[in-house]
Amino acid sequence: MTFSIATKKSLKSQYTDNLVRDFYKPLLGEARLYQRVSGYFSSAGLDLYAEGLEELAKNDGQVEFIVSKRISESDFLRIQKGYNLLNELQPLRLSERNERLTSKVQNKLGNLAFLIAAGRARVKIALTQNGLFHDKFGIITSGDECVFFNGSVNETQNGISRNYESISVDVSWDESENVKARIEANSNRFMRLWNDEEPNVKVIEASQLVYNQIAKYQYQTVGPSAGPRDEMGLSVPGAISFYLSNNQVVRVDQTESRITESDRKLRPGSDISHLFEQGNVTVKSNATYSDIERIIKVTKKRADRKNINVIVSDAVKQFILRNKYSIEKYKILGDVYKGSLEIFQM
């Protein structure tokens, strides 16, 4: 199988718009392998050309993504679910796997996670010793022919369909020695990255990482305004509020009775007071997710006795979930990567 004459004739040396219609869909629909390196990634971007990926999968094709740490928690967890389902399906017969891989499951998982579960896609995360992993190129292969592209486009919805971006394209059937050398050099570079052989870059299968390893560095490379939103001011008069400030959980008591200062289970000196910094307001940074859950549970129980409302912000809920997921995954991973990632900025 190779690219059709019609597709070859339609290709341009450069694209600045209509990437999905004119580039991704026609090429992926005839491809057997899609290798992509992207500094930024979102499943919403990939969904734009999902039809092309479905055709690739029907052609018994494979997708290989290498992306940076700049990935959302929701996308990362979907990818993990894809790998988890893949592991569940591997011991089953082919017919049993197909029975499980329904359109309903695809809608629930999302396109990329569904491809992972079907054994058609893999995702790896690239970590660098200094700065960001910001490379952007791709190789689309059919038989012994391939199309190489690079440029400013990331695998995001904005990058593919909204921003002004450009890619330059080289094809393997071009007779130019420079073009052939460029394609070969970048094909080799992809394989070095994929096999974790590129200097100063650590590339790890997404299934072998936990989001907390990535998330704690997400906000350090893009300026102070891009981190977890400082929720100061979200406290509610007459209630007890839990919110996130400077990546720590804060409990603010705006009740008339100041219950967290007077109640024997909540006040300084109580069984949970050692989990707070001085002042009994900010939860200590080394508190575990179970410590935070305990504080909230005790606070709610004591507040309910006096009909006092307790509010827990979405950011705090996500903070707990992320840390809970991290601990559960570490139980599985053990010490496989212990110490080996410390020099890499995640």
CSV table of C-alpha atoms in Angstrom, one decimal:
chain,number,residue,atom,x,y,z
A,1,MET,CA,0.0,0.0,0.0
A,2,THR,CA,1.3,3.5,-1.0
A,3,PHE,CA,-0.3,6.9,-1.3
A,4,SER,CA,-2.7,7.3,-4.2
A,5,ILE,CA,-1.8,9.4,-7.2
A,6,ALA,CA,-4.6,11.8,-6.3
A,7,THR,CA,-3.3,12.4,-2.8
A,8,LYS,CA,0.2,12.9,-4.1
A,9,LYS,CA,-0.9,15.5,-6.6
A,10,SER,CA,-3.0,17.3,-4.0
A,11,LEU,CA,0.0,17.8,-1.6
A,12,LYS,CA,1.5,21.3,-1.3
A,13,SER,CA,5.0,22.2,0.0
A,14,GLN,CA,3.5,24.4,2.6
A,15,TYR,CA,0.2,24.8,4.4
A,16,THR,CA,-1.2,27.8,6.4
A,17,ASP,CA,-4.9,26.8,6.6
A,18,ASN,CA,-7.4,24.0,6.1
A,19,LEU,CA,-4.9,21.5,7.6
A,20,VAL,CA,-7.6,19.0,8.5
A,21,ARG,CA,-9.3,18.9,5.2
A,22,ASP,CA,-6.3,19.3,2.9
A,23,PHE,CA,-3.6,17.5,4.8
A,24,TYR,CA,-4.4,15.4,7.8
A,25,LYS,CA,-7.5,13.5,6.5
A,26,PRO,CA,-6.4,12.6,3.0
A,27,LEU,CA,-2.9,11.4,4.1
A,28,LEU,CA,-4.0,9.6,7.3
A,29,GLY,CA,-6.8,7.9,5.4
A,30,GLU,CA,-4.2,6.1,3.3
A,31,ALA,CA,-1.5,5.7,5.9
A,32,ARG,CA,-0.2,2.8,7.9
A,33,LEU,CA,1.9,4.8,10.4
A,34,TYR,CA,1.5,8.2,12.0
A,35,GLN,CA,4.5,9.4,14.1
A,36,ARG,CA,4.0,12.8,15.7
A,37,VAL,CA,6.2,15.0,18.0
A,38,SER,CA,4.5,18.0,19.6
A,39,GLY,CA,5.3,20.5,22.3
A,40,TYR,CA,1.7,20.9,23.2
A,41,PHE,CA,-1.1,18.4,22.9
A,42,SER,CA,-4.9,18.2,23.5
A,43,SER,CA,-7.4,15.5,22.6
A,44,ALA,CA,-9.6,18.3,21.1
A,45,GLY,CA,-7.0,18.9,18.5
A,46,LEU,CA,-6.8,15.2,17.6
A,47,ASP,CA,-10.6,14.9,17.4
A,48,LEU,CA,-10.5,17.3,14.5
A,49,TYR,CA,-9.0,14.7,12.2
A,50,ALA,CA,-10.5,11.6,14.0
A,51,GLU,CA,-12.0,10.3,10.7
A,52,GLY,CA,-8.5,10.1,9.2
A,53,LEU,CA,-7.3,8.2,12.3
A,54,GLU,CA,-10.2,5.8,12.0
A,55,GLU,CA,-9.2,5.0,8.4
A,56,LEU,CA,-5.6,4.5,9.5
A,57,ALA,CA,-6.8,2.0,12.2
A,58,LYS,CA,-8.9,0.1,9.5
A,59,ASN,CA,-5.7,-0.1,7.4
A,60,ASP,CA,-4.1,-2.0,10.4
A,61,GLY,CA,-2.1,1.2,11.1
A,62,GLN,CA,-0.4,2.6,14.2
A,63,VAL,CA,-0.1,6.0,15.9
A,64,GLU,CA,2.9,7.0,17.9
A,65,PHE,CA,2.8,10.3,19.8
A,66,ILE,CA,5.7,12.0,21.7
A,67,VAL,CA,4.4,15.0,23.6
A,68,SER,CA,5.8,17.3,26.3
A,69,LYS,CA,4.7,17.6,29.9
A,70,ARG,CA,2.3,20.4,28.8
A,71,ILE,CA,-0.8,18.1,28.8
A,72,SER,CA,-4.0,18.7,30.8
A,73,GLU,CA,-4.9,16.4,33.6
A,74,SER,CA,-8.2,15.3,31.9
A,75,ASP,CA,-6.3,14.3,28.7
A,76,PHE,CA,-3.6,12.5,30.7
A,77,LEU,CA,-6.2,10.5,32.7
A,78,ARG,CA,-8.0,9.6,29.5
A,79,ILE,CA,-4.8,8.2,28.1
A,80,GLN,CA,-4.3,6.2,31.2
A,81,LYS,CA,-7.8,4.8,30.9
A,82,GLY,CA,-6.9,3.7,27.4
A,83,TYR,CA,-3.8,1.9,28.7
A,84,ASN,CA,-5.8,0.3,31.5
A,85,LEU,CA,-8.4,-1.0,29.2
A,86,LEU,CA,-5.7,-2.3,26.8
A,87,ASN,CA,-4.3,-4.3,29.7
A,88,GLU,CA,-7.7,-5.7,30.6
A,89,LEU,CA,-8.3,-6.8,27.0
A,90,GLN,CA,-4.9,-8.4,26.2
A,91,PRO,CA,-5.7,-11.8,27.8
A,92,LEU,CA,-9.0,-12.0,25.9
A,93,ARG,CA,-9.7,-13.6,22.5
A,94,LEU,CA,-10.0,-11.2,19.5
A,95,SER,CA,-13.7,-11.7,19.3
A,96,GLU,CA,-14.1,-10.8,23.0
A,97,ARG,CA,-11.9,-7.7,22.6
A,98,ASN,CA,-14.1,-6.5,19.7
A,99,GLU,CA,-17.2,-7.0,21.8
A,100,ARG,CA,-15.8,-4.7,24.4
A,101,LEU,CA,-14.5,-2.0,22.0
A,102,THR,CA,-17.9,-0.5,21.1
A,103,SER,CA,-18.9,2.9,19.9
A,104,LYS,CA,-20.3,3.6,23.4
A,105,VAL,CA,-16.8,2.9,24.9
A,106,GLN,CA,-15.2,5.1,22.2
A,107,ASN,CA,-17.5,8.0,23.1
A,108,LYS,CA,-16.7,7.5,26.8
A,109,LEU,CA,-13.0,7.2,26.4
A,110,GLY,CA,-12.4,9.6,23.5
A,111,ASN,CA,-10.7,8.9,20.2
A,112,LEU,CA,-7.1,8.6,21.3
A,113,ALA,CA,-7.8,6.5,24.4
A,114,PHE,CA,-10.0,4.2,22.3
A,115,LEU,CA,-7.1,3.7,19.8
A,116,ILE,CA,-4.8,3.0,22.7
A,117,ALA,CA,-7.2,0.4,24.1
A,118,ALA,CA,-7.5,-1.2,20.6
A,119,GLY,CA,-3.7,-1.5,20.4
A,120,ARG,CA,-3.5,1.1,17.6
A,121,ALA,CA,-1.8,4.0,19.5
A,122,ARG,CA,0.9,4.7,22.0
A,123,VAL,CA,1.8,8.0,23.8
A,124,LYS,CA,5.1,8.9,25.3
A,125,ILE,CA,6.0,11.9,27.4
A,126,ALA,CA,9.3,13.8,26.7
A,127,LEU,CA,11.1,15.4,29.7
A,128,THR,CA,14.1,17.7,29.3
A,129,GLN,CA,17.0,18.6,31.6
A,130,ASN,CA,16.6,22.3,30.8
A,131,GLY,CA,13.7,24.3,29.5
A,132,LEU,CA,10.8,22.8,27.5
A,133,PHE,CA,10.5,20.0,25.1
A,134,HIS,CA,9.2,22.2,22.2
A,135,ASP,CA,9.8,20.2,19.1
A,136,LYS,CA,7.1,19.9,16.4
A,137,PHE,CA,7.3,17.5,13.5
A,138,GLY,CA,5.5,14.5,12.0
A,139,ILE,CA,6.0,11.6,9.6
A,140,ILE,CA,3.1,9.9,7.9
A,141,THR,CA,4.0,6.6,6.2
A,142,SER,CA,2.3,4.3,3.7
A,143,GLY,CA,4.3,1.3,2.6
A,144,ASP,CA,7.7,2.5,1.5
A,145,GLU,CA,6.6,6.1,1.0
A,146,CYS,CA,6.4,8.8,3.7
A,147,VAL,CA,5.5,12.5,4.1
A,148,PHE,CA,7.6,14.6,6.6
A,149,PHE,CA,6.2,17.8,7.9
A,150,ASN,CA,7.4,20.4,10.5
A,151,GLY,CA,6.5,23.9,11.5
A,152,SER,CA,4.7,25.9,14.1
A,153,VAL,CA,1.6,23.7,14.5
A,154,ASN,CA,1.0,21.9,17.8
A,155,GLU,CA,-1.5,19.0,18.3
A,156,THR,CA,-4.1,21.3,19.8
A,157,GLN,CA,-7.4,22.6,18.6
A,158,ASN,CA,-6.1,26.2,18.3
A,159,GLY,CA,-2.9,25.0,16.6
A,160,ILE,CA,-4.7,23.0,14.0
A,161,SER,CA,-7.8,25.1,13.3
A,162,ARG,CA,-7.7,28.6,14.8
A,163,ASN,CA,-4.3,30.1,15.0
A,164,TYR,CA,-2.3,31.3,12.0
A,165,GLU,CA,0.3,28.5,11.8
A,166,SER,CA,2.3,26.9,9.0
A,167,ILE,CA,3.9,23.6,8.2
A,168,SER,CA,6.4,22.7,5.5
A,169,VAL,CA,6.2,19.4,3.7
A,170,ASP,CA,8.7,17.0,2.2
A,171,VAL,CA,7.9,13.8,0.4
A,172,SER,CA,10.0,10.7,0.0
A,173,TRP,CA,9.3,10.4,-3.8
A,174,ASP,CA,11.1,13.8,-4.3
A,175,GLU,CA,14.4,13.1,-6.1
A,176,SER,CA,16.2,15.9,-4.3
A,177,GLU,CA,19.2,14.6,-2.3
A,178,ASN,CA,18.6,17.3,0.3
A,179,VAL,CA,15.0,16.3,0.8
A,180,LYS,CA,15.9,12.6,1.1
A,181,ALA,CA,18.6,13.5,3.7
A,182,ARG,CA,16.2,15.7,5.7
A,183,ILE,CA,13.6,13.0,5.8
A,184,GLU,CA,16.1,10.3,6.8
A,185,ALA,CA,17.6,12.5,9.5
A,186,ASN,CA,14.2,13.3,11.1
A,187,SER,CA,13.0,9.7,10.8
A,188,ASN,CA,16.2,8.6,12.7
A,189,ARG,CA,15.6,11.4,15.2
A,190,PHE,CA,12.1,10.3,15.9
A,191,MET,CA,13.3,6.7,16.5
A,192,ARG,CA,16.0,8.0,18.9
A,193,LEU,CA,13.4,9.9,20.9
A,194,TRP,CA,10.9,7.0,20.8
A,195,ASN,CA,13.6,4.6,22.1
A,196,ASP,CA,14.8,7.1,24.7
A,197,GLU,CA,18.2,7.4,23.1
A,198,GLU,CA,18.3,11.2,22.4
A,199,PRO,CA,20.7,13.1,24.6
A,200,ASN,CA,19.3,15.4,27.3
A,201,VAL,CA,15.7,14.1,26.8
A,202,LYS,CA,14.0,11.4,28.8
A,203,VAL,CA,11.1,9.8,27.0
A,204,ILE,CA,8.7,7.6,29.0
A,205,GLU,CA,5.5,5.7,28.1
A,206,ALA,CA,2.5,7.7,29.5
A,207,SER,CA,1.3,4.5,31.2
A,208,GLN,CA,4.5,4.5,33.4
A,209,LEU,CA,4.0,8.0,34.7
A,210,VAL,CA,1.6,9.5,37.2
A,211,TYR,CA,0.1,13.0,36.6
A,212,ASN,CA,1.4,14.3,39.8
A,213,GLN,CA,4.9,13.9,38.5
A,214,ILE,CA,4.1,16.2,35.6
A,215,ALA,CA,1.5,18.5,37.2
A,216,LYS,CA,3.8,19.9,40.0
A,217,TYR,CA,6.0,21.3,37.2
A,218,GLN,CA,3.2,22.5,34.9
A,219,TYR,CA,3.1,26.0,36.2
A,220,GLN,CA,6.8,26.7,36.6
A,221,THR,CA,7.6,27.3,33.0
A,222,VAL,CA,4.9,29.6,31.8
A,223,GLY,CA,4.9,32.6,34.2
A,224,PRO,CA,3.1,33.3,37.4
A,225,SER,CA,-0.4,33.8,35.9
A,226,ALA,CA,-0.6,30.3,34.5
A,227,GLY,CA,-0.5,28.3,37.7
A,228,PRO,CA,-3.4,27.1,39.8
A,229,ARG,CA,-5.7,30.0,40.2
A,230,ASP,CA,-5.3,31.8,43.5
A,231,GLU,CA,-8.7,31.5,45.1
A,232,MET,CA,-8.3,34.2,47.7
A,233,GLY,CA,-11.6,36.0,48.1
A,234,LEU,CA,-13.8,32.9,47.5
A,235,SER,CA,-14.7,32.5,51.2
A,236,VAL,CA,-18.4,33.0,51.9
A,237,PRO,CA,-19.8,35.0,54.9
A,238,GLY,CA,-21.5,32.8,57.4
A,239,ALA,CA,-19.8,29.6,56.1
A,240,ILE,CA,-16.5,27.7,56.3
A,241,SER,CA,-14.7,27.6,53.0
A,242,PHE,CA,-11.9,25.4,51.7
A,243,TYR,CA,-10.0,26.8,48.8
A,244,LEU,CA,-6.5,26.7,47.2
A,245,SER,CA,-3.9,29.4,47.7
A,246,ASN,CA,-0.3,29.1,46.6
A,247,ASN,CA,-0.9,25.4,46.0
A,248,GLN,CA,-1.9,24.9,49.6
A,249,VAL,CA,-5.4,24.2,51.0
A,250,VAL,CA,-6.8,27.0,53.2
A,251,ARG,CA,-9.7,26.8,55.6
A,252,VAL,CA,-11.4,30.1,56.2
A,253,ASP,CA,-14.0,30.5,58.9
A,254,GLN,CA,-16.5,33.4,58.4
A,255,THR,CA,-19.1,32.2,60.9
A,256,GLU,CA,-20.3,34.5,63.6
A,257,SER,CA,-19.3,32.0,66.3
A,258,ARG,CA,-15.9,31.3,64.7
A,259,ILE,CA,-16.4,27.6,65.2
A,260,THR,CA,-12.9,26.6,64.1
A,261,GLU,CA,-11.6,28.6,67.0
A,262,SER,CA,-14.1,27.4,69.6
A,263,ASP,CA,-15.2,23.9,68.8
A,264,ARG,CA,-13.2,21.2,70.6
A,265,LYS,CA,-12.7,19.1,67.5
A,266,LEU,CA,-11.6,22.0,65.3
A,267,ARG,CA,-9.8,24.6,67.4
A,268,PRO,CA,-6.0,24.8,68.0
A,269,GLY,CA,-5.0,21.9,70.1
A,270,SER,CA,-7.6,19.6,68.6
A,271,ASP,CA,-6.7,16.2,67.1
A,272,ILE,CA,-6.4,17.7,63.6
A,273,SER,CA,-4.7,21.0,64.5
A,274,HIS,CA,-1.2,19.5,64.0
A,275,LEU,CA,-2.1,19.3,60.3
A,276,PHE,CA,-2.3,23.1,60.1
A,277,GLU,CA,0.3,25.8,60.1
A,278,GLN,CA,0.3,28.3,62.9
A,279,GLY,CA,-3.0,30.1,62.9
A,280,ASN,CA,-5.1,27.0,62.3
A,281,VAL,CA,-6.0,28.3,58.7
A,282,THR,CA,-3.5,26.9,56.2
A,283,VAL,CA,-3.1,23.2,55.9
A,284,LYS,CA,0.6,22.2,56.0
A,285,SER,CA,2.2,21.6,52.6
A,286,ASN,CA,3.3,18.1,53.6
A,287,ALA,CA,-0.2,17.0,54.5
A,288,THR,CA,-1.4,14.0,52.5
A,289,TYR,CA,-4.6,13.8,50.5
A,290,SER,CA,-6.1,11.6,53.3
A,291,ASP,CA,-5.1,14.3,55.9
A,292,ILE,CA,-7.0,16.9,53.9
A,293,GLU,CA,-10.0,14.6,53.5
A,294,ARG,CA,-10.0,14.0,57.2
A,295,ILE,CA,-9.9,17.8,57.9
A,296,ILE,CA,-12.8,18.4,55.6
A,297,LYS,CA,-14.8,15.5,57.0
A,298,VAL,CA,-14.3,16.5,60.6
A,299,THR,CA,-15.1,20.2,59.8
A,300,LYS,CA,-18.3,19.2,58.0
A,301,LYS,CA,-19.4,16.9,60.8
A,302,ARG,CA,-19.0,19.6,63.5
A,303,ALA,CA,-20.5,22.3,61.3
A,304,ASP,CA,-23.6,20.3,60.5
A,305,ARG,CA,-24.4,20.2,64.3
A,306,LYS,CA,-24.9,24.0,64.1
A,307,ASN,CA,-26.4,24.1,60.6
A,308,ILE,CA,-23.3,25.8,59.2
A,309,ASN,CA,-22.5,25.5,55.5
A,310,VAL,CA,-19.1,24.1,54.5
A,311,ILE,CA,-17.9,24.9,50.9
A,312,VAL,CA,-15.1,23.0,49.2
A,313,SER,CA,-13.9,24.6,46.0
A,314,ASP,CA,-13.4,22.6,42.7
A,315,ALA,CA,-9.7,23.4,42.8
A,316,VAL,CA,-9.4,21.7,46.2
A,317,LYS,CA,-11.4,18.7,45.0
A,318,GLN,CA,-9.0,18.4,42.0
A,319,PHE,CA,-6.0,18.8,44.2
A,320,ILE,CA,-7.2,15.9,46.4
A,321,LEU,CA,-8.0,13.7,43.4
A,322,ARG,CA,-4.6,14.3,41.7
A,323,ASN,CA,-2.7,13.4,44.8
A,324,LYS,CA,-4.9,10.4,45.5
A,325,TYR,CA,-4.3,9.1,42.0
A,326,SER,CA,-0.6,9.7,42.3
A,327,ILE,CA,-0.4,7.5,45.5
A,328,GLU,CA,-2.4,4.7,44.0
A,329,LYS,CA,-0.3,4.6,40.8
A,330,TYR,CA,3.0,4.7,42.8
A,331,LYS,CA,1.8,1.5,44.6
A,332,ILE,CA,1.8,-0.1,41.2
A,333,LEU,CA,5.0,1.5,39.9
A,334,GLY,CA,7.1,0.8,43.0
A,335,ASP,CA,10.6,2.0,42.6
A,336,VAL,CA,11.1,1.3,38.9
A,337,TYR,CA,12.0,4.9,38.2
A,338,LYS,CA,13.1,5.9,41.7
A,339,GLY,CA,15.8,8.5,41.4
A,340,SER,CA,16.2,8.2,37.7
A,341,LEU,CA,14.0,11.1,36.8
A,342,GLU,CA,15.4,13.6,39.3
A,343,ILE,CA,17.6,15.4,36.8
A,344,PHE,CA,14.8,15.9,34.4
A,345,GLN,CA,12.4,18.8,34.6
A,346,MET,CA,8.9,17.2,34.5
